[in-house]
mmCIF file of C-alpha atoms in Angstrom:
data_model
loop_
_atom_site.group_PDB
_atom_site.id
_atom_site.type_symbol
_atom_site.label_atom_id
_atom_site.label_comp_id
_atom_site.label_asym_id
_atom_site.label_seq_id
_atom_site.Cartn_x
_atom_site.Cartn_y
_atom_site.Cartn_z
ATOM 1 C CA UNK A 1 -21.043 -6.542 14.827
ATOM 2 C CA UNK A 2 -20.115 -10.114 16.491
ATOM 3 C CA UNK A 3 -17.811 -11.921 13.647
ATOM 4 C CA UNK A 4 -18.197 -15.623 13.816
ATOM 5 C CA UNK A 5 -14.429 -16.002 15.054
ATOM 6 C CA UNK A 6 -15.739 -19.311 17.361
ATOM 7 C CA UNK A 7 -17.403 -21.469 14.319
ATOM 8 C CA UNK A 8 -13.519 -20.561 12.202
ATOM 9 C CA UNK A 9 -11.875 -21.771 15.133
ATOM 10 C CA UNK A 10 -14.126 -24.932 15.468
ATOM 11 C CA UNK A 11 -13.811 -25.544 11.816
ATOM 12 C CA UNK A 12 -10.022 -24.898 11.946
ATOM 13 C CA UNK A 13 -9.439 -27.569 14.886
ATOM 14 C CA UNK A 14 -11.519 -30.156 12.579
ATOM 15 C CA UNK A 15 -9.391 -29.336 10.046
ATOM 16 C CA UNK A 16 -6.103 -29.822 12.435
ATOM 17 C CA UNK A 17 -7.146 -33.238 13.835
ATOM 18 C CA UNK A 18 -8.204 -34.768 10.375
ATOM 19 C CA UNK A 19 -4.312 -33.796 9.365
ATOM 20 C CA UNK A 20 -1.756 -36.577 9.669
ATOM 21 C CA UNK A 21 0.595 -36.128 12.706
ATOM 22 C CA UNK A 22 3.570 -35.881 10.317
ATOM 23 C CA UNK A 23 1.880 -32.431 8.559
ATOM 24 C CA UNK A 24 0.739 -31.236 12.524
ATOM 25 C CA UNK A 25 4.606 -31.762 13.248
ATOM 26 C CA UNK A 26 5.898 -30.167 10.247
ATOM 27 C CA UNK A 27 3.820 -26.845 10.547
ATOM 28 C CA UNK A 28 4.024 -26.977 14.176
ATOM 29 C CA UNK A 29 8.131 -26.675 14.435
ATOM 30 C CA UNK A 30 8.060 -24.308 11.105
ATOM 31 C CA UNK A 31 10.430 -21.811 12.188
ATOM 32 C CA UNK A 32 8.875 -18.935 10.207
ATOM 33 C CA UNK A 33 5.685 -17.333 9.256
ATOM 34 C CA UNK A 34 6.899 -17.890 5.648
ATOM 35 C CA UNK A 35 7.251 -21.675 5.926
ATOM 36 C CA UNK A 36 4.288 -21.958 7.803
ATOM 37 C CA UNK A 37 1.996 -20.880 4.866
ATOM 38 C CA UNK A 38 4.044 -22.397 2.548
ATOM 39 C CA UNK A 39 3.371 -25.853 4.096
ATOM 40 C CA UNK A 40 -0.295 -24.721 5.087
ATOM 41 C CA UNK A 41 -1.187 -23.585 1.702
ATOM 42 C CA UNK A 42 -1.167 -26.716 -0.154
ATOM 43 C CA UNK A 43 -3.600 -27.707 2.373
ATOM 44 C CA UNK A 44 -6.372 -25.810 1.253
ATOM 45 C CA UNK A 45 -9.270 -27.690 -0.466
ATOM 46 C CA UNK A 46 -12.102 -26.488 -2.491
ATOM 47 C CA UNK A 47 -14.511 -26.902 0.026
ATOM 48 C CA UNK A 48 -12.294 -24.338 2.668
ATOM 49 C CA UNK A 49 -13.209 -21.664 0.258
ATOM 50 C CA UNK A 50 -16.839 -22.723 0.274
ATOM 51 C CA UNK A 51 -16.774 -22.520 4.518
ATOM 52 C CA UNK A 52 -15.197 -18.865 4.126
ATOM 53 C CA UNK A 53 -17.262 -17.427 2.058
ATOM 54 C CA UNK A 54 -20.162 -19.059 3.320
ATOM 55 C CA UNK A 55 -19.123 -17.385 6.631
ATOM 56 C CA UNK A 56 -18.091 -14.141 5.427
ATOM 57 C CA UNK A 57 -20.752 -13.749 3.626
ATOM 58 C CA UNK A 58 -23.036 -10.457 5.221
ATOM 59 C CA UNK A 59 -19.648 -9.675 6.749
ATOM 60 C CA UNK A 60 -18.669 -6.986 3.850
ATOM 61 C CA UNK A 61 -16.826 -4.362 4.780
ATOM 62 C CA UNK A 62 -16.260 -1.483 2.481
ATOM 63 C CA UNK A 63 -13.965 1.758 2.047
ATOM 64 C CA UNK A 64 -14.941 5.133 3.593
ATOM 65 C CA UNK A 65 -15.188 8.041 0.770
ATOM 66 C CA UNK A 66 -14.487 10.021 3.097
ATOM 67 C CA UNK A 67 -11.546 8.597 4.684
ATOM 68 C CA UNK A 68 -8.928 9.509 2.080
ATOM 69 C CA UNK A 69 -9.894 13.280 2.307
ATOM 70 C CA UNK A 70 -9.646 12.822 6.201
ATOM 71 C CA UNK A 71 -6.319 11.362 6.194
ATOM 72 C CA UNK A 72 -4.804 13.278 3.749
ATOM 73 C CA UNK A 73 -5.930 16.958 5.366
ATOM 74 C CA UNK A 74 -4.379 15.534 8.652
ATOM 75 C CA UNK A 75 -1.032 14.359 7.040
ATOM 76 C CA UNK A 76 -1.148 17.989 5.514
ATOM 77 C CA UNK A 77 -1.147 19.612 8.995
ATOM 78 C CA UNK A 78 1.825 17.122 10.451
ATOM 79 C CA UNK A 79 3.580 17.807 7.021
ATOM 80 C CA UNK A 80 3.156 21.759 7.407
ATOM 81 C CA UNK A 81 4.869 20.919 10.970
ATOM 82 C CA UNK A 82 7.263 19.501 9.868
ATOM 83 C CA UNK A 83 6.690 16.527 11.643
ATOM 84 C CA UNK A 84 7.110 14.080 8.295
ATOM 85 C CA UNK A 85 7.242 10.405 10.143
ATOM 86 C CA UNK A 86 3.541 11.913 11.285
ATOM 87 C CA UNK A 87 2.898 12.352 8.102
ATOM 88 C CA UNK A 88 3.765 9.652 5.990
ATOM 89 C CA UNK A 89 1.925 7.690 8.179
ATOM 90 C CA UNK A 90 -1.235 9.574 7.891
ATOM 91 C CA UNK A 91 -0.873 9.568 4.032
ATOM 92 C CA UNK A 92 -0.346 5.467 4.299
ATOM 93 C CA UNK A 93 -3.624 5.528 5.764
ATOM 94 C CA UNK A 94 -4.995 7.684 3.259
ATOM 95 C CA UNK A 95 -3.743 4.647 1.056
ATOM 96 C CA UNK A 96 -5.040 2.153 2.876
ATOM 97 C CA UNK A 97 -8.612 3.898 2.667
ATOM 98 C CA UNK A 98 -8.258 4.722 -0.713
ATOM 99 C CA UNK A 99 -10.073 2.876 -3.929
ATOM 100 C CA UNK A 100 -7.383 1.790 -6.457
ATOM 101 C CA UNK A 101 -6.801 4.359 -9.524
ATOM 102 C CA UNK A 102 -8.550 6.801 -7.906
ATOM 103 C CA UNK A 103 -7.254 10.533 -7.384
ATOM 104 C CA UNK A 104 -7.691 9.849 -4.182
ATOM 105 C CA UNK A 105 -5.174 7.147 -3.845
ATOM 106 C CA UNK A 106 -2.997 8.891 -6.089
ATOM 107 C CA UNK A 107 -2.456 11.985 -4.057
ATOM 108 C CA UNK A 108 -2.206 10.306 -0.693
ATOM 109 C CA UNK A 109 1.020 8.456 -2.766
ATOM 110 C CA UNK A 110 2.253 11.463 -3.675
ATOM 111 C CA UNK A 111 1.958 13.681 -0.315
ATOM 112 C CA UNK A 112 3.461 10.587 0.919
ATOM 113 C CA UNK A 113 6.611 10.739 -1.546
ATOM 114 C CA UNK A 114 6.829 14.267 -0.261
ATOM 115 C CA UNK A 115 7.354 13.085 3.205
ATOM 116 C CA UNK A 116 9.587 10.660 2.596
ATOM 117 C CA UNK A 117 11.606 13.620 0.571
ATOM 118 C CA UNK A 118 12.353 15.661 3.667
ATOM 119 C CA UNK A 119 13.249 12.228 5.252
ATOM 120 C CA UNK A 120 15.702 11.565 3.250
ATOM 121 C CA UNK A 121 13.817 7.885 2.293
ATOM 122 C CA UNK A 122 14.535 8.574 -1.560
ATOM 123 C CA UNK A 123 14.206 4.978 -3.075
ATOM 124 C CA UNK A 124 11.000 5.143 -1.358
ATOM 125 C CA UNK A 125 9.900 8.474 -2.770
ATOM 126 C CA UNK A 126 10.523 7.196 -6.069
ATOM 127 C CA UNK A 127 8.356 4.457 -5.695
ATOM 128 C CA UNK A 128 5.126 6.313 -4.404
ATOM 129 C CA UNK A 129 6.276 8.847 -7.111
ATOM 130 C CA UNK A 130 5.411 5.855 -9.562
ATOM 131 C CA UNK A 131 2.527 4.724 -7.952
ATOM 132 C CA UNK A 132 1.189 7.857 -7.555
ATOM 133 C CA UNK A 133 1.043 8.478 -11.343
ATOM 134 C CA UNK A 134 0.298 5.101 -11.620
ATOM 135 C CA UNK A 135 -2.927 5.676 -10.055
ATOM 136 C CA UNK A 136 -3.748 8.419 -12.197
ATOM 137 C CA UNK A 137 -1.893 11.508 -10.504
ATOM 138 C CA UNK A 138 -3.872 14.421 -12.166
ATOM 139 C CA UNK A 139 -1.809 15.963 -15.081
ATOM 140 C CA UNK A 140 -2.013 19.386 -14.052
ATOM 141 C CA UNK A 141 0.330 18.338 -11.014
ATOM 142 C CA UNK A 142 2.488 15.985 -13.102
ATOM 143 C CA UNK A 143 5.140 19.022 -12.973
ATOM 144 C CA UNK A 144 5.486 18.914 -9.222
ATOM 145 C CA UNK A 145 6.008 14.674 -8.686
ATOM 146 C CA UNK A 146 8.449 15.143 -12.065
ATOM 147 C CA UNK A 147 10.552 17.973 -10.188
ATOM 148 C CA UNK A 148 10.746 15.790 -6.800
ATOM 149 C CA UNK A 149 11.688 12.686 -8.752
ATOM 150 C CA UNK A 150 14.394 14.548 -10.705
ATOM 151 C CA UNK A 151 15.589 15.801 -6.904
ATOM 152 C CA UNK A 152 15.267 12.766 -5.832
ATOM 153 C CA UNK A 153 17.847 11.323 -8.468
ATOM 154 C CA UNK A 154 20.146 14.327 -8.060
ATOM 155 C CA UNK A 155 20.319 13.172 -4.171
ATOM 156 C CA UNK A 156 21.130 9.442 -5.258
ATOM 157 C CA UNK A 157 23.680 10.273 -7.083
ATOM 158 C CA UNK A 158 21.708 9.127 -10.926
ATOM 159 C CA UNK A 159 22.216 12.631 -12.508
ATOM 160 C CA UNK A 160 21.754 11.076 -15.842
ATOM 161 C CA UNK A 161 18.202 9.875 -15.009
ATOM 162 C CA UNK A 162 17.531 12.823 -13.522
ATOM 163 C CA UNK A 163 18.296 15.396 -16.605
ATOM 164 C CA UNK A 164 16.272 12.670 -18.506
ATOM 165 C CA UNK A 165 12.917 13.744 -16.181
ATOM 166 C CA UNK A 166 13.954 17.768 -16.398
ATOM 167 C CA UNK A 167 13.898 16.987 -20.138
ATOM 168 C CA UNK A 168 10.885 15.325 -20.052
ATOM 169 C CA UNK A 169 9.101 18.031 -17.793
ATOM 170 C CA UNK A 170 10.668 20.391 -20.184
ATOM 171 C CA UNK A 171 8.952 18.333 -22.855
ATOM 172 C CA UNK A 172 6.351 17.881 -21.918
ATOM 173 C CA UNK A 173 5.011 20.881 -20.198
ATOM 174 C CA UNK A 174 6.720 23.829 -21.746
ATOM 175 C CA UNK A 175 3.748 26.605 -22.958
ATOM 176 C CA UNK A 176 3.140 26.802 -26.207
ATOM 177 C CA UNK A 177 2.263 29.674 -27.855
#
C-alpha cells in the first residue's frame, strides 16, 4: 500500500514557508525533540486536522487478533529458556498488538511482569502487575500476579505492603467451606 508521504511533505513545506522567519528560527535551533513540539504544537490550526484526516482517510490500519496469542506463545518459549530480555520483549509486543481491557492485553502485562521478576526490574513488575489487572487479569489467576507482587515488595525492601497483599490473597481467596 503506497501512503501519500509526498502530498504531507508538500503540504508540510507550505506550511513552513507561510511561517514567519522568527518561528522557522525558533523551531529550527530547538535543542530537543521536547521543545520542538512544544513550539510546533501551538501551530496547529483547525484546518491541519481537516488535511490529515482527509489523507488518512482509507489508510486504517487495525490490530491482528491473532497477534497477541502469537506473541505471547513465543515470549513463553524465550521465558521457559530462560532467556527473559527475549521475553519481555516479545510480551511488549503482545501489548502493542493487543486491544485495551482485553484478556489479551492483560496477560501479555502479566507474562511480562514475570520477566521482569527474574530480571530483577521490580518497580517495573509492579507496574505491569497493575496494568495487568487493570486490564481485566482473569480472577482465577489473581492469586499468581498477588504472590509476585508481594515478592516483589519483599525484594524492595516494603515488607509492610507486602504482608498487606498476602493478607489480601489470604482474603480474598481462602476456600470456603
Amino acid at each position: 500500500m503506497d501512503l501519500p508521504v509526498d502530498e504531507w511533505k508538500s503540504y508540510l513545506l507550505q506550511k513552513w514557508a507561510s511561517l514567519p522567519t522568527s518561528v522557522q528560527v525558533t523551531i529550527s535551533t530547538a535543542e530537543t525533540l521536547r521543545d520542538i513540539f512544544l513550539h510546533s504544537s501551538s501551530l496547529l490550526q483547525p484546518e491541519d486536522e481537516l488535511f490529515l484526516k482527509r489523507l488518512s482517510k482509507g489508510y486504517l490500519v487495525g490490530k491482528d487478533s491473532d497477534a497477541p496469542l502469537f506473541y505471547r506463545e513465543e515470549g513463553n518459549k524465550k521465558f521457559q529458556e530462560k532467556d527473559y530480555t527475549g521475553a519481555a520483549v516479545l510480551y511488549s509486543k503482545g501489548v502493542s498488538h493487543s486491544r485495551p481491557n482485553t484478556e489479551d492485553m492483560s496477560l501479555c502485562h502479566a507474562n511480562r511482569s514475570a520477566a521482569l521478576f527474574h530480571l530483577g526490574q521490580y518497580e517495573t513488575c509492579l507496574k505491569d502487575i497493575n496494568r495487568a489487572q487493570t486490564h481485566g487479569y482473569p480472577e482465577r489467576l489473581q492469586p499468581k500476579i498477588m504472590l509476585r507482587k508481594a515478592e516483589c515488595l519483599v525484594a524492595l525492601g516494603r515488607l509492610q505492603e507486602a504482608s498487606q497483599t498476602i493478607s489480601d490473597l489470604e482474603r480474598n481467596f481462602t476456600a470456603t467451606p
